PDB file of C-alpha atoms in Angstrom:
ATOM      1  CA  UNK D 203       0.000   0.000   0.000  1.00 87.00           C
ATOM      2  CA  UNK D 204       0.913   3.250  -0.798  1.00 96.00           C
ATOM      3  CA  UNK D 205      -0.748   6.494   1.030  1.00 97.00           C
ATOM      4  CA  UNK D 206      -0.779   8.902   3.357  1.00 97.00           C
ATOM      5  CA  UNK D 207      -2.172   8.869   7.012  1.00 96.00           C
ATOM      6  CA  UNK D 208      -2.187  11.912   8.954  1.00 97.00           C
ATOM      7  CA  UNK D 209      -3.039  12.729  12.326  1.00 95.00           C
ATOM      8  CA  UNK D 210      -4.212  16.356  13.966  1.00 95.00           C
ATOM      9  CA  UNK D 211      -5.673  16.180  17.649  1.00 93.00           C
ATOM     10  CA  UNK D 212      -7.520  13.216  18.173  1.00 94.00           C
ATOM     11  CA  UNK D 213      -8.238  12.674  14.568  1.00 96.00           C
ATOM     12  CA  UNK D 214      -6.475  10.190  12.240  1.00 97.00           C
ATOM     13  CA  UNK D 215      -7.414  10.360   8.726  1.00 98.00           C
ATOM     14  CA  UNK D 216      -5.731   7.901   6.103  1.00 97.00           C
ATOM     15  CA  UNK D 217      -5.659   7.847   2.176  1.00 98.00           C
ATOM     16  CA  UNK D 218      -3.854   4.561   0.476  1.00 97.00           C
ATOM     17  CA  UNK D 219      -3.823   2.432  -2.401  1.00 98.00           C
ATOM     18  CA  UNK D 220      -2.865  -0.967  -3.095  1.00 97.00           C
ATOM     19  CA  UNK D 221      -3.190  -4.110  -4.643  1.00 95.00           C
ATOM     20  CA  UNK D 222      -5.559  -6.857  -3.021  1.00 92.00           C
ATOM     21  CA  UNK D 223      -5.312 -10.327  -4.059  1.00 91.00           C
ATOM     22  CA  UNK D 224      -3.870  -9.317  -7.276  1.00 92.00           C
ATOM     23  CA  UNK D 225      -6.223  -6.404  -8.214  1.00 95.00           C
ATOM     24  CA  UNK D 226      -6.329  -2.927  -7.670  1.00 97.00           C
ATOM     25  CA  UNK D 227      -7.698  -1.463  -4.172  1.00 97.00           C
ATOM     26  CA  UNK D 228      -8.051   1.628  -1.963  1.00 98.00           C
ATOM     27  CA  UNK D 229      -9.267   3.386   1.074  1.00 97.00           C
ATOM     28  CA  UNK D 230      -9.681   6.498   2.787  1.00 97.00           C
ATOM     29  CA  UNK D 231     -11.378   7.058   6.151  1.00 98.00           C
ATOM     30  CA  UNK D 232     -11.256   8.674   9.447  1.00 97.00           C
ATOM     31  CA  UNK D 233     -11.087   7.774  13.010  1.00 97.00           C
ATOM     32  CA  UNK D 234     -11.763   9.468  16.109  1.00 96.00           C
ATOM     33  CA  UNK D 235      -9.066   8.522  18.742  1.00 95.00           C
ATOM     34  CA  UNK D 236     -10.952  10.313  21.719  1.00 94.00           C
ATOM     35  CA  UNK D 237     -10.807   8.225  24.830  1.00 92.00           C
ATOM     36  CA  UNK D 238     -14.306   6.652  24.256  1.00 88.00           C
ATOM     37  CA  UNK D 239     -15.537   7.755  20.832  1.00 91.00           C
ATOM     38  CA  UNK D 240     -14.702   4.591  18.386  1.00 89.00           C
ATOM     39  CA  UNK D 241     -16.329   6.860  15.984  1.00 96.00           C
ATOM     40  CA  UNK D 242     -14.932   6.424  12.061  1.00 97.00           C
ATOM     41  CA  UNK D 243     -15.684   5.979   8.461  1.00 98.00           C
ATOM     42  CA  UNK D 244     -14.458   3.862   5.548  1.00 97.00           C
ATOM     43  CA  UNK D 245     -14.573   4.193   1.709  1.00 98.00           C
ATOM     44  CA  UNK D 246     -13.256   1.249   0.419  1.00 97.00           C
ATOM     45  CA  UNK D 247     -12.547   0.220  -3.362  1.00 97.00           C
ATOM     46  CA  UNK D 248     -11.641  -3.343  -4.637  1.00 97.00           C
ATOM     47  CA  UNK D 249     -11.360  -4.874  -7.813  1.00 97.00           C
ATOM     48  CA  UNK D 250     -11.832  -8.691  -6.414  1.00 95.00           C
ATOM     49  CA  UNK D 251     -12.714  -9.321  -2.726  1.00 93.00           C
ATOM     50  CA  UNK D 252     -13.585 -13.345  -2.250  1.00 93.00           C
ATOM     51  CA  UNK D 253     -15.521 -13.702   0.737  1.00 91.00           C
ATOM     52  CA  UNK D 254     -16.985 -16.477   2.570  1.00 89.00           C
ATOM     53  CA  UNK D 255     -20.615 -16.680   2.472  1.00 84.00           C
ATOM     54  CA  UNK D 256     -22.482 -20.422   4.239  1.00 79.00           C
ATOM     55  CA  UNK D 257     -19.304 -22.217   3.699  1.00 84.00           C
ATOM     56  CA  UNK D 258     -18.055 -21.254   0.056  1.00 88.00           C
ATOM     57  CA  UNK D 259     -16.059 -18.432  -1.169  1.00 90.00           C
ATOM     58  CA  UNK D 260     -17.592 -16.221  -3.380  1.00 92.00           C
ATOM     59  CA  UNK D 261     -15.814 -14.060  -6.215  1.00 92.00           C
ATOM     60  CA  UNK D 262     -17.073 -10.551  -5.543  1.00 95.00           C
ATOM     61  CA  UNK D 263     -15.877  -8.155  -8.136  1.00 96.00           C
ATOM     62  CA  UNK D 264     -15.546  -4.215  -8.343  1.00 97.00           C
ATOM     63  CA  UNK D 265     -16.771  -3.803  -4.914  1.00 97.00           C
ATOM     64  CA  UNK D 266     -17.402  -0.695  -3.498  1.00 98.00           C
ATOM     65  CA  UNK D 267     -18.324  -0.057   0.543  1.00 97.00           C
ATOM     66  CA  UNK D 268     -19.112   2.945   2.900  1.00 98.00           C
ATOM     67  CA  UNK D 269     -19.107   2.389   6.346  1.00 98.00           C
ATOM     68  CA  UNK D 270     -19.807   5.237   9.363  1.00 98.00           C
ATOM     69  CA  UNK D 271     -20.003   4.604  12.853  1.00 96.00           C
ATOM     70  CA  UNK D 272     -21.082   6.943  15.512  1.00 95.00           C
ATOM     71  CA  UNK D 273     -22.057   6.111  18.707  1.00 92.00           C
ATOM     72  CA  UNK D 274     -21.937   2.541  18.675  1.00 92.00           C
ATOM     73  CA  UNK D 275     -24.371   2.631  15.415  1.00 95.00           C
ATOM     74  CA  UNK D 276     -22.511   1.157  12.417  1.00 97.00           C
ATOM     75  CA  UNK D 277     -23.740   1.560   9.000  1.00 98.00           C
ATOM     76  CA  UNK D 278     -23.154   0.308   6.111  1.00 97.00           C
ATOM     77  CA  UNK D 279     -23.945   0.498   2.015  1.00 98.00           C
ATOM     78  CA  UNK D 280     -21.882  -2.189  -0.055  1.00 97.00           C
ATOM     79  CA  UNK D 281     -22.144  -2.957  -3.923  1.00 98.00           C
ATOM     80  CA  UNK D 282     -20.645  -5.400  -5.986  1.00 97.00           C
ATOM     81  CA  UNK D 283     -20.333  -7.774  -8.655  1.00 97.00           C
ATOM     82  CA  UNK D 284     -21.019 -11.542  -8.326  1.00 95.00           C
ATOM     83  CA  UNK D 285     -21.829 -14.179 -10.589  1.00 93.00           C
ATOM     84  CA  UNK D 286     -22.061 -11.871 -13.511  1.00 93.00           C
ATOM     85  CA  UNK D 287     -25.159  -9.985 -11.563  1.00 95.00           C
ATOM     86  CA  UNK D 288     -25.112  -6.925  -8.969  1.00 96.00           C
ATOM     87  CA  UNK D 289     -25.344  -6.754  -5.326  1.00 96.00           C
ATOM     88  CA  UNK D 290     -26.265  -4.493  -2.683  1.00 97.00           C
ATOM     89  CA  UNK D 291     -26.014  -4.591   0.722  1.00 97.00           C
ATOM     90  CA  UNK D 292     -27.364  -1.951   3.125  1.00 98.00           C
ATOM     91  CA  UNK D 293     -28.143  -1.848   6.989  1.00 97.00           C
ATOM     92  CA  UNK D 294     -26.814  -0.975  10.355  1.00 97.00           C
ATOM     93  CA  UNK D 295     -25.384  -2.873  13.483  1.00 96.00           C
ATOM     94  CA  UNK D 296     -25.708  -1.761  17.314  1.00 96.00           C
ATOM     95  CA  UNK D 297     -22.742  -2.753  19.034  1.00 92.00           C
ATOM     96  CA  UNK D 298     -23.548  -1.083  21.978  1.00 91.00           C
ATOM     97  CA  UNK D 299     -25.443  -4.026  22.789  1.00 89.00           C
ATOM     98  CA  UNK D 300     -23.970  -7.769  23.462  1.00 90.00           C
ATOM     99  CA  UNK D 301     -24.120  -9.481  21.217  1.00 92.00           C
ATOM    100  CA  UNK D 302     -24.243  -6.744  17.985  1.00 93.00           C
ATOM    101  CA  UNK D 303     -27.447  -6.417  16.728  1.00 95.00           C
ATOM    102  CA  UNK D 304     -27.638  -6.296  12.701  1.00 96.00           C
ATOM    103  CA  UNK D 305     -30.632  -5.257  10.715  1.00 97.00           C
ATOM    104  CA  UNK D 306     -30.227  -4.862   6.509  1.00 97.00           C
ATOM    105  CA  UNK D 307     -31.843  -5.241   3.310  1.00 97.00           C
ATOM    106  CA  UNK D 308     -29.768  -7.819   0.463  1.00 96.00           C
ATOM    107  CA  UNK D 309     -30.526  -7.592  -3.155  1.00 96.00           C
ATOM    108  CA  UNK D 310     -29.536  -9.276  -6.120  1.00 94.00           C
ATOM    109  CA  UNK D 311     -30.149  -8.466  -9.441  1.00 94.00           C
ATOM    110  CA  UNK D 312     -29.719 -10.730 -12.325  1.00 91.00           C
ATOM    111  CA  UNK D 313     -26.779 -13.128 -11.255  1.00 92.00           C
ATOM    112  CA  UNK D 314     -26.247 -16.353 -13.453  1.00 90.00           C
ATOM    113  CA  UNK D 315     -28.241 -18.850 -11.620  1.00 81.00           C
ATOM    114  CA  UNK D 316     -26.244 -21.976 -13.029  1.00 83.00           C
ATOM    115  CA  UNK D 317     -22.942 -20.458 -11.133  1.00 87.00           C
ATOM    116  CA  UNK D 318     -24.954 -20.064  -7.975  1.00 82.00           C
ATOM    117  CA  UNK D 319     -26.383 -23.405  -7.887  1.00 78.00           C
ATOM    118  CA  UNK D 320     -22.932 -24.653  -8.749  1.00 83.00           C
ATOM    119  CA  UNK D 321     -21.208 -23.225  -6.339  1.00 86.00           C
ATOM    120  CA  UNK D 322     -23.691 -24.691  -3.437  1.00 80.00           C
ATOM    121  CA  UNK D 323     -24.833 -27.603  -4.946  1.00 77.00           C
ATOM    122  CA  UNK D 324     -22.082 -29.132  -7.281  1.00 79.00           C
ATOM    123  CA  UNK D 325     -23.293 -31.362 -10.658  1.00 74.00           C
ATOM    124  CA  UNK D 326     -26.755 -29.594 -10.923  1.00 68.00           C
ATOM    125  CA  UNK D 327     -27.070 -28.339 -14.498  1.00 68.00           C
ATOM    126  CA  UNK D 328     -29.309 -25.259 -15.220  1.00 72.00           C
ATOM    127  CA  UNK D 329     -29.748 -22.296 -16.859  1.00 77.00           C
ATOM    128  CA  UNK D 330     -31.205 -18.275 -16.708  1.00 83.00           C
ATOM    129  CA  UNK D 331     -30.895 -15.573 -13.814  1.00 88.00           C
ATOM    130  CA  UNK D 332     -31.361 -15.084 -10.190  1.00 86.00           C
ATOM    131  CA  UNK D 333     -33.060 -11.954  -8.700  1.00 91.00           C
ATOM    132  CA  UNK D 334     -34.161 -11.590  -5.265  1.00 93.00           C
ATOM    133  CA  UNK D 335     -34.412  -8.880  -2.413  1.00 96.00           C
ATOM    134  CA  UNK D 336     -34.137 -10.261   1.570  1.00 96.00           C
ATOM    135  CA  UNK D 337     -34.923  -7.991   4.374  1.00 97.00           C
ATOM    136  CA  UNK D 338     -33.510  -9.016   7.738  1.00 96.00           C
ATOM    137  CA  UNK D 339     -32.289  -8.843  11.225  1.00 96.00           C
ATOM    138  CA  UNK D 340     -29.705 -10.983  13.119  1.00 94.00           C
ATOM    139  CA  UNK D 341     -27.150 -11.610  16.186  1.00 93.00           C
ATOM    140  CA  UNK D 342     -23.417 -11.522  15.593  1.00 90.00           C
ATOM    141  CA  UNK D 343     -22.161 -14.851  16.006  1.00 87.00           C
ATOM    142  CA  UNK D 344     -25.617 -16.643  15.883  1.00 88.00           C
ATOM    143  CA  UNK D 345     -26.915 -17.851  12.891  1.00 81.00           C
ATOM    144  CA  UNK D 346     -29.668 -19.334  13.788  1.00 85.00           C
ATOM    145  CA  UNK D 347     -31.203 -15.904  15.204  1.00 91.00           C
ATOM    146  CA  UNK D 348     -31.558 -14.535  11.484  1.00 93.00           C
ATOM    147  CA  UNK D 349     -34.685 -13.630  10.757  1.00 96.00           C
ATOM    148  CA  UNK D 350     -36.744 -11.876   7.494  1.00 96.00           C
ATOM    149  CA  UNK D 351     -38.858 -11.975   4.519  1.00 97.00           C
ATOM    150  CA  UNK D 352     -37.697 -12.163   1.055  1.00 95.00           C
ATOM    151  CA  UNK D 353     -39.188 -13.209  -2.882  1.00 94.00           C
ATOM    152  CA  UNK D 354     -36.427 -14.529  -5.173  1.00 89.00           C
ATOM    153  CA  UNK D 355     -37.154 -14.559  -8.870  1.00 88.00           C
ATOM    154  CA  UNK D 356     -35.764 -17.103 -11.844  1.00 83.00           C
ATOM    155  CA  UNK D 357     -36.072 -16.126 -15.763  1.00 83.00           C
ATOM    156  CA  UNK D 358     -35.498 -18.757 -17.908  1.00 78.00           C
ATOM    157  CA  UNK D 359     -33.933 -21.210 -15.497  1.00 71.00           C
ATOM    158  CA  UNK D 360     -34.351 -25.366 -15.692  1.00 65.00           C
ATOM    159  CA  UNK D 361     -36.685 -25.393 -12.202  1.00 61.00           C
ATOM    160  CA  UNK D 362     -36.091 -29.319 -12.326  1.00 57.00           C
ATOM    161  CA  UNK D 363     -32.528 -28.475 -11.809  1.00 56.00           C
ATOM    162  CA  UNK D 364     -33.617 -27.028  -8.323  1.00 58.00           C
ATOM    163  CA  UNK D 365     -33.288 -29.935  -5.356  1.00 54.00           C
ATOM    164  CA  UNK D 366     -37.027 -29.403  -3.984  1.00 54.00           C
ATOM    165  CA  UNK D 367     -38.392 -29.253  -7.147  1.00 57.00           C
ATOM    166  CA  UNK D 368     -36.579 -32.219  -9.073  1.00 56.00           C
ATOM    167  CA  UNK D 369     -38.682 -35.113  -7.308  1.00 57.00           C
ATOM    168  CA  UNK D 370     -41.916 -33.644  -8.525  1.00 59.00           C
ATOM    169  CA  UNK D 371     -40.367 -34.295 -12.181  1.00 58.00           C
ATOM    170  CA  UNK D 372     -41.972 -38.252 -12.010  1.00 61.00           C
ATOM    171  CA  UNK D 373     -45.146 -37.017 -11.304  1.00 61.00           C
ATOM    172  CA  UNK D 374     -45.546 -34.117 -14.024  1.00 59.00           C
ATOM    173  CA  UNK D 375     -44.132 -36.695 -16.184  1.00 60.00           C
ATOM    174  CA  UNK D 376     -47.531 -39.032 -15.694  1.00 64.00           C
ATOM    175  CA  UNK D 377     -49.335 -35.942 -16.312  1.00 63.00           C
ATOM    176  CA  UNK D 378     -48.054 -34.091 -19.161  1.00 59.00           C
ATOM    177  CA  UNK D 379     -48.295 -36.426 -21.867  1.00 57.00           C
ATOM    178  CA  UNK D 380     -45.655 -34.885 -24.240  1.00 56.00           C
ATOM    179  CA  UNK D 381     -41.867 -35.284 -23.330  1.00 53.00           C
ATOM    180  CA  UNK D 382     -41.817 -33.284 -20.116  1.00 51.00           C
ATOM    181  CA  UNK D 383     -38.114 -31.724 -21.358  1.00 51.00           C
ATOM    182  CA  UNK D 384     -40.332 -28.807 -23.408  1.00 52.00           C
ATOM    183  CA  UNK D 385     -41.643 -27.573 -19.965  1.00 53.00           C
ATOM    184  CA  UNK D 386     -38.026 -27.584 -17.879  1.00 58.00           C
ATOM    185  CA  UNK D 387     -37.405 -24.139 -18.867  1.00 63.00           C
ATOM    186  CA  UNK D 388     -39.974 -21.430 -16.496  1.00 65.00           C
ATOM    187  CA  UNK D 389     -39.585 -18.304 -18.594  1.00 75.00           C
ATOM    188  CA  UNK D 390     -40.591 -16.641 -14.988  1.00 79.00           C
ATOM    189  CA  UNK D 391     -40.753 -18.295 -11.707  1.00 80.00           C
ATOM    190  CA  UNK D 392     -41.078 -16.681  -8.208  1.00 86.00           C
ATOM    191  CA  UNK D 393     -41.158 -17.090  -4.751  1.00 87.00           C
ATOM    192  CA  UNK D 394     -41.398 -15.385  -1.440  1.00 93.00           C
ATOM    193  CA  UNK D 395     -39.819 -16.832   1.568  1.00 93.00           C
ATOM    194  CA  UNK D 396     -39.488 -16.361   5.203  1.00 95.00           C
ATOM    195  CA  UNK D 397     -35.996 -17.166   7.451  1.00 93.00           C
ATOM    196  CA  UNK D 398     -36.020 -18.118  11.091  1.00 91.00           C
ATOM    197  CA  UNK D 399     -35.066 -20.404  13.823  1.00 87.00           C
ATOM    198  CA  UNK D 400     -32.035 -21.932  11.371  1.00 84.00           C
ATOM    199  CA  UNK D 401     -34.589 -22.520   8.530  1.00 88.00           C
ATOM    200  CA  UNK D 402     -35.828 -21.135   5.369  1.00 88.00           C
ATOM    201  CA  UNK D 403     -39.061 -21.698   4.206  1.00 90.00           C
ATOM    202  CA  UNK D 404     -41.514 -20.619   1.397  1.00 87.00           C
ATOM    203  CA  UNK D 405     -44.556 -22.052   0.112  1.00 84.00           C
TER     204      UNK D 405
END
């Protein structure tokens, strides 16, 4: 990294740039050093930034994140890049509570749905894009205290390639008396879904 950081009172501010696995990257920011405060803000910039999401790292691309804490409120606004779709991530987290309190909104916005099922599920072959919006709150370190509402949306995607789906593929087959194949591919399909207690359910 190359920058500056400069300090005046009880103010550090900092200006750098870099290279982060590989790629290009920066940040600029401030922090109070007050006895007390923890008070600061972040502008970050990075061409790649993997990042572990439910076990598997993801390849986030030209992300971009703001981050401003005062008074034990942290908030945040990230965007980025990920299987050829967009991302945004905005909430804040109370950390003057035990355990941090985090409450956000997630969106995605037309990522390649074969590369996400791929990554998760390994083998399963399918097409067409994933968008979806999910609304939440959760406990730092406890996953099983996220909770929210979401709807997730698939254009032109294989629905048999899904795992809750696939098993209903005999049955439509005794139904649908031409080769089911012509009716794999759901030029729309959506869902809403709810998240708590460790599980994620829609109807």
């Amino acid at each position: 990294p190359v920058g500056e950081v400069t300090y005046k009172g009880n103010e550090l501010t900092y200006d750098v740039a870099g290279r982060l696995f590989g790629n290009p990257m920066s940040a600029k920011g401030r922090v109070d050093l007050a006895p007390g405060s923890g008070d600061y803000t972040v502008s970050l910039k990075a061409a790649s930034l993997p990042y572990e999401v439910i076990g598997k790292n993801l390849p986030f691309t030209d992300v971009t994140v703001g981050v401003a804490a005062e008074r034990g409120t942290v908030a945040y606004d990230i965007a980025a890049d990920i299987f050829g779709g967009a991302l945004t991530l905005k909430g804040t987290t109370d950390t003057t509570k035990k355990p941090a309190r985090h409450q956000g909104e997630l969106r995605v916005n037309a990522a390649r749905f074969r590369q996400f099922a791929q990554t998760y599920s390994p083998g399963y072959e399918t097409e067409g894009d994933l968008t979806g919006d999910f609304k939440f709150t959760a406990l730092q370190g406890d996953w099983q205290a996220l909770m929210g509402t979401g709807t997730a949306i698939i254009v032109n995607g294989n629905l048999y390639a899904i795992p809750i789906i696939g098993p209903l593929t005999s049955l439509l087959t005794a139904l649908i008396p031409s080769p089911i194949k012509g009716y794999n591919v759901a030029k729309e399909a959506n869902c809403t879904f709810r998240v708590e207690d460790g599980f994620i359910v829609t109807d």
